[in-house]
Short mmCIF file of C-alpha atoms in Angstrom, two decimals:
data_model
loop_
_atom_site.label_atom_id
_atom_site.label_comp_id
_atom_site.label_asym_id
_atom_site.label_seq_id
_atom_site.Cartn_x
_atom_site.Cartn_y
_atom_site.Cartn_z
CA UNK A 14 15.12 -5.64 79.84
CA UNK A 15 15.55 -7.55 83.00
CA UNK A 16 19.34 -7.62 83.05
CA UNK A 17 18.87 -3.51 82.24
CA UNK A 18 17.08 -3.03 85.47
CA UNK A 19 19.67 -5.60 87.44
CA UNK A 20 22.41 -3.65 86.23
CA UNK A 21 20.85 0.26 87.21
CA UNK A 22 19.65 -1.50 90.35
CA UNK A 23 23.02 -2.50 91.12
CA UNK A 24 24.88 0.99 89.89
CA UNK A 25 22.77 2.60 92.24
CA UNK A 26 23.15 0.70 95.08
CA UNK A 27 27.04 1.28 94.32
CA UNK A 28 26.49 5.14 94.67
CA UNK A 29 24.78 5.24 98.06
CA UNK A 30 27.94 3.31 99.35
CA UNK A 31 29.91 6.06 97.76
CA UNK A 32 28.04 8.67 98.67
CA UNK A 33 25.99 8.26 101.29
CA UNK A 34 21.80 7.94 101.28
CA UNK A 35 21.42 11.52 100.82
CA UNK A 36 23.69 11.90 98.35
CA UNK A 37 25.90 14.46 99.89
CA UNK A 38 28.22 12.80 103.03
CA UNK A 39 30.16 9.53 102.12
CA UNK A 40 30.11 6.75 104.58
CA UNK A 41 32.90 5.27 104.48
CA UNK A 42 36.79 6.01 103.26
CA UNK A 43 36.44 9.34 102.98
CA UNK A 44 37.82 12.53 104.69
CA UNK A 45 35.35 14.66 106.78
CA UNK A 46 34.03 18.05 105.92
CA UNK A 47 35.75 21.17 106.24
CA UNK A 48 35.17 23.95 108.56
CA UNK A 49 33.19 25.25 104.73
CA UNK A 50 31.63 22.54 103.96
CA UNK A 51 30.18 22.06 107.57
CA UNK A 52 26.24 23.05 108.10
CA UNK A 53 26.26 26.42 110.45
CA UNK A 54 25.31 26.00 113.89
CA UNK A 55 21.79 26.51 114.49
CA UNK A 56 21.23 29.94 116.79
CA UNK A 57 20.49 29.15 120.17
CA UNK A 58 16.53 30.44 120.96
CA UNK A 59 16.77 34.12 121.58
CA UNK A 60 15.43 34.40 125.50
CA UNK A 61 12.99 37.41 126.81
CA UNK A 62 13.57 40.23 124.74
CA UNK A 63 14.60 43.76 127.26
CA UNK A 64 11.64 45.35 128.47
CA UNK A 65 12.27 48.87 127.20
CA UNK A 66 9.83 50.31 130.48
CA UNK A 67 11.83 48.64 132.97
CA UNK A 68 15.18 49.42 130.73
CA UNK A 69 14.02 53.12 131.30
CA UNK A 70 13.22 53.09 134.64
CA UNK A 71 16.13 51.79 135.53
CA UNK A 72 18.41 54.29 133.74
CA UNK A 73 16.05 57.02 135.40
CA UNK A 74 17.40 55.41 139.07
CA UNK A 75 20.78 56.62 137.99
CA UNK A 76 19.50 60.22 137.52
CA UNK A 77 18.53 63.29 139.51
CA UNK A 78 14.84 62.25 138.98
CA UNK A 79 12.72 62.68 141.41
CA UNK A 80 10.53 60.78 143.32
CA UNK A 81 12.30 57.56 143.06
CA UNK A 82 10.35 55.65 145.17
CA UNK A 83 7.91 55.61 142.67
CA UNK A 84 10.04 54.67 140.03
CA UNK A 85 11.19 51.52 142.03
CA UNK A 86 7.69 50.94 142.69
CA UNK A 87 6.99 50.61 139.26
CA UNK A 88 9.66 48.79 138.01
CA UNK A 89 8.40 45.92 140.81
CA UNK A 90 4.80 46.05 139.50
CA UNK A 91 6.25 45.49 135.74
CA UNK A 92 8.53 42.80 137.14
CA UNK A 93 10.62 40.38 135.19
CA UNK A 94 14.15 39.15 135.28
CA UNK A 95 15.21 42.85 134.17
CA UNK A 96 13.55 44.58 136.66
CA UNK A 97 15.12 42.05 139.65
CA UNK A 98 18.64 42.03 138.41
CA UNK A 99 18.42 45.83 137.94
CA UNK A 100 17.15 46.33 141.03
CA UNK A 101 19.17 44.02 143.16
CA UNK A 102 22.26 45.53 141.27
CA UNK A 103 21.60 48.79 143.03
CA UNK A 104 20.81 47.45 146.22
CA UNK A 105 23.79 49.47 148.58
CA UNK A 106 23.05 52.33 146.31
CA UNK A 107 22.79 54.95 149.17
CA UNK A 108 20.60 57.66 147.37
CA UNK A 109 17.85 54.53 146.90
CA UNK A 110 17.88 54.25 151.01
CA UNK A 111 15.87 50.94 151.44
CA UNK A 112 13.20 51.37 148.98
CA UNK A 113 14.91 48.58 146.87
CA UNK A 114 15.21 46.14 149.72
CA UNK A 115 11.65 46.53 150.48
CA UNK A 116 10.12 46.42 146.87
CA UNK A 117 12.05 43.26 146.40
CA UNK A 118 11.30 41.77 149.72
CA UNK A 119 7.33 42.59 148.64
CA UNK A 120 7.59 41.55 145.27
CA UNK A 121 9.96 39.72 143.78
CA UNK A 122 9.49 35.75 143.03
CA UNK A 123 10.36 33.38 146.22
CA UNK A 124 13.45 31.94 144.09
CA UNK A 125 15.14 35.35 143.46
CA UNK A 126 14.85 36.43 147.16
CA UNK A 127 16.48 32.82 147.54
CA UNK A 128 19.32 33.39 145.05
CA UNK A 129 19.76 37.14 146.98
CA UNK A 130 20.25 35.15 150.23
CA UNK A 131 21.96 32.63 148.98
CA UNK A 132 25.11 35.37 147.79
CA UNK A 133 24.37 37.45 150.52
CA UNK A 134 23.53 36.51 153.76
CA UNK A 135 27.01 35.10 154.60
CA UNK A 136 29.02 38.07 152.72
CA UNK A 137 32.13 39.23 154.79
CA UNK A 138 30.28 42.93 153.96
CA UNK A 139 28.33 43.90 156.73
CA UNK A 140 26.31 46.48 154.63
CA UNK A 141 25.39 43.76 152.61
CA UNK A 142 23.91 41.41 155.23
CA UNK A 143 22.18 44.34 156.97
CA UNK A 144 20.61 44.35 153.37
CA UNK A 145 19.34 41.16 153.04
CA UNK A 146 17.93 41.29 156.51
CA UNK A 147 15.91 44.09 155.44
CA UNK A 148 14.35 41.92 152.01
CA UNK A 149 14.17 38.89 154.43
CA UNK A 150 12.15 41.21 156.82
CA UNK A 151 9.95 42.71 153.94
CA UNK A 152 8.76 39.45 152.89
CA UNK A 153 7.71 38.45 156.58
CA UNK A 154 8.02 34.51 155.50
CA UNK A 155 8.63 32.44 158.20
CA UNK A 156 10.13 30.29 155.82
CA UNK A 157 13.49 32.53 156.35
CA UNK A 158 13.55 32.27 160.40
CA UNK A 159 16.21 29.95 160.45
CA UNK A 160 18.62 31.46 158.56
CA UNK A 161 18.00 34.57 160.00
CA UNK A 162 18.54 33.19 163.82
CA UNK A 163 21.40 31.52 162.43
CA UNK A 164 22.64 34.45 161.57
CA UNK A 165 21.83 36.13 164.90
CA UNK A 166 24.07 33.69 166.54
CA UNK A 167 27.04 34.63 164.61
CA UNK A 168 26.58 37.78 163.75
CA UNK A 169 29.25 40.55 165.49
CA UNK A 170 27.67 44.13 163.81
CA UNK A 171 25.28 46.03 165.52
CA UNK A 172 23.37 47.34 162.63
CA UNK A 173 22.66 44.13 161.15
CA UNK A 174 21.97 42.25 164.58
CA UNK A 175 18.89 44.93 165.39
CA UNK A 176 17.53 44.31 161.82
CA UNK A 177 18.00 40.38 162.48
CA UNK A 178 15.63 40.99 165.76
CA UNK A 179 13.18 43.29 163.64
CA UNK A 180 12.93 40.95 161.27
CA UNK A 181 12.23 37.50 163.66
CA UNK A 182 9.22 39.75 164.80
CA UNK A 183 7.85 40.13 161.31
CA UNK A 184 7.87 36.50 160.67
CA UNK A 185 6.48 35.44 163.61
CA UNK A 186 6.83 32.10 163.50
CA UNK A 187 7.11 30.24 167.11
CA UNK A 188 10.75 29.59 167.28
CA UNK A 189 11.49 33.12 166.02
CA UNK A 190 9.25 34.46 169.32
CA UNK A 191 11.18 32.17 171.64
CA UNK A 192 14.53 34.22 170.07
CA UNK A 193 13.20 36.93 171.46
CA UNK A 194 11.81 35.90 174.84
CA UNK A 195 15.70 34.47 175.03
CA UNK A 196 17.22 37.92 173.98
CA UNK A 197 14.70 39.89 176.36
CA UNK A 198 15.40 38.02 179.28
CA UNK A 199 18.88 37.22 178.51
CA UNK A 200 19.07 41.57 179.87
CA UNK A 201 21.45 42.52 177.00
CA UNK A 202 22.57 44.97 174.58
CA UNK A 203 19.45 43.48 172.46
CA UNK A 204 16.45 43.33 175.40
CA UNK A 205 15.16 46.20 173.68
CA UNK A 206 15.08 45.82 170.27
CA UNK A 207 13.72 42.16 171.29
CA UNK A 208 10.96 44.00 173.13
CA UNK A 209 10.06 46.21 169.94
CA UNK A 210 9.95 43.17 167.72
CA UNK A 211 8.06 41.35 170.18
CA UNK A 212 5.49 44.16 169.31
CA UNK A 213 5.62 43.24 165.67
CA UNK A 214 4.58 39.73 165.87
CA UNK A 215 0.86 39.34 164.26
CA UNK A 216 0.22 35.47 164.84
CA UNK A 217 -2.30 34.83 167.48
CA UNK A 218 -1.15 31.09 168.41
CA UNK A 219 2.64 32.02 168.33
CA UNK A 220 1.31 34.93 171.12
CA UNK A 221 -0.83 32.28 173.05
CA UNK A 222 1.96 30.06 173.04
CA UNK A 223 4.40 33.03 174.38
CA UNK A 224 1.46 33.78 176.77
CA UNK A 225 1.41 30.48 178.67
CA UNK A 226 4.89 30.73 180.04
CA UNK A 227 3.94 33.97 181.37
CA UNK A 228 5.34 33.12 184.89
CA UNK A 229 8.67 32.19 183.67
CA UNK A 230 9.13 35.58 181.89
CA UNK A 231 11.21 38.70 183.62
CA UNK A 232 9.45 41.13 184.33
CA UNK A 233 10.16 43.54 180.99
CA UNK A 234 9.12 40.02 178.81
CA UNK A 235 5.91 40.00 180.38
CA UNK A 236 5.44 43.93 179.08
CA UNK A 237 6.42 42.86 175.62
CA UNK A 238 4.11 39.83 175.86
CA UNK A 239 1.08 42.03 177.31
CA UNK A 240 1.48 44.71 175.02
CA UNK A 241 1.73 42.14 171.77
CA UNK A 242 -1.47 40.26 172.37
CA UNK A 243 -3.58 43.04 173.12
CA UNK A 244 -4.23 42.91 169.57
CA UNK A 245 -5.05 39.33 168.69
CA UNK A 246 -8.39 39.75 171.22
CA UNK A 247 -9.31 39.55 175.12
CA UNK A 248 -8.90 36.18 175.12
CA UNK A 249 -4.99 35.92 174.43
CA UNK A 250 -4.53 39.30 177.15
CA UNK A 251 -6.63 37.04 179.96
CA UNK A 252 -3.95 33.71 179.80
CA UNK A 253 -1.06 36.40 179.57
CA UNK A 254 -2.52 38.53 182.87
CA UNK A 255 -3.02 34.85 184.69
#
């Protein structure tokens, strides 16, 4: 009985160096599977499926509907990777006007705005950097000021150079004000729009700041200053009137 189990022991041990441990792939000596005898690939994992809201919506943008401010509206409230990349694809449409550049600039995530600018902000299409400027200036993020005064520096087109000032007044960040200050007493082409951003600029320390130089200002600066931090309180008016 004892040489009977030896002997299966051994015939076995034979076949899984034949055949492999499952039974199915040889280890060694032996050709490899066919393109038929090779397992399928396993499906990659299906992503989001289409919202079919946002999927109409956006179809409706390319109709005679009405009111399409609303229907960008909503398609920013339901959000989603749909709703951006639909959105963003119609972003020079001319019969949307700058409804899309403003719902995205309000609503979309931080890293698609990024991804916008990123493709965008540097484009040899002046429409489409006059575009940007406007999302840039919806979001009012500081965050964007330097890009956006880089782009000031450089930038050649009229129509995207104003909304580059507009938009330095709704970040209002420090460095953005002193942009201004520079363009309003620089006398320029841009004193103007400078002055009107200037107007724009909500953050009381960035005005207190602008207010302490008062003296140093030309004369239309100091208007621009005055009128800005009337808002912010009495206190910020009486170091700008000193």
């Amino acid at each position: 009985m004892r040489r009977l189990i030896l002997l299966l022991a051994a015939l076995a041990a034979a076949a899984i160096l034949l055949l492999g441990r499952d039974g199915t792939a040889p280890l060694r000596g032996a050709r490899p599977p066919t393109a038929r005898e090779a397992p399928p690939a396993l499906p990659e994992a299906p992503g989001a499926p289409p919202d079919p809201a946002v999927a109409g919506l956006l179809d409706l943008l390319d109709t005679d509907a009405p009111r399409k401010d609303r229907i960008v509206a909503r398609i920013a409230e339901l959000g989603g990777e749909e709703a951006w990349a639909g959105l963003a694809a119609r972003l020079l449409d001319p019969a949307l006007g700058t409804t899309v550049e403003t719902a995205l600039g309000l609503h979309a995530p931080p890293a698609e705005v990024e991804a916008l600018k990123r493709r965008m902000l540097d484009s040899p299409d002046a429409a489409a950097r006059a575009s940007i400027v406007r999302i840039l200036a919806a979001t009012a993020d500081p965050a964007h000021g330097a890009d956006v005064r880089g782009l000031l520096a450089r930038e050649r087109d009229a129509t995207v150079r104003h909304g580059a000032i507009g938009a330095l007044g709704r970040f209002g960040d420090r460095e953005s004000a002193d942009a201004l200050v520079e363009l309003m007493r620089s006398g320029g082409r841009d004193a103007g729009a400078a002055h009107y951003a200037l107007l724009g600029i909500r953050n009381e320390g960035t005005l207190r700041e602008i207010a302490i130089r008062w003296a140093a200002l030309p004369a239309e600066a100091r208007l621009g200053v005055l009128h800005a931090t009337e808002r912010p309180g009495p206190e910020a008016v009486a170091a700008a009137r000193e």
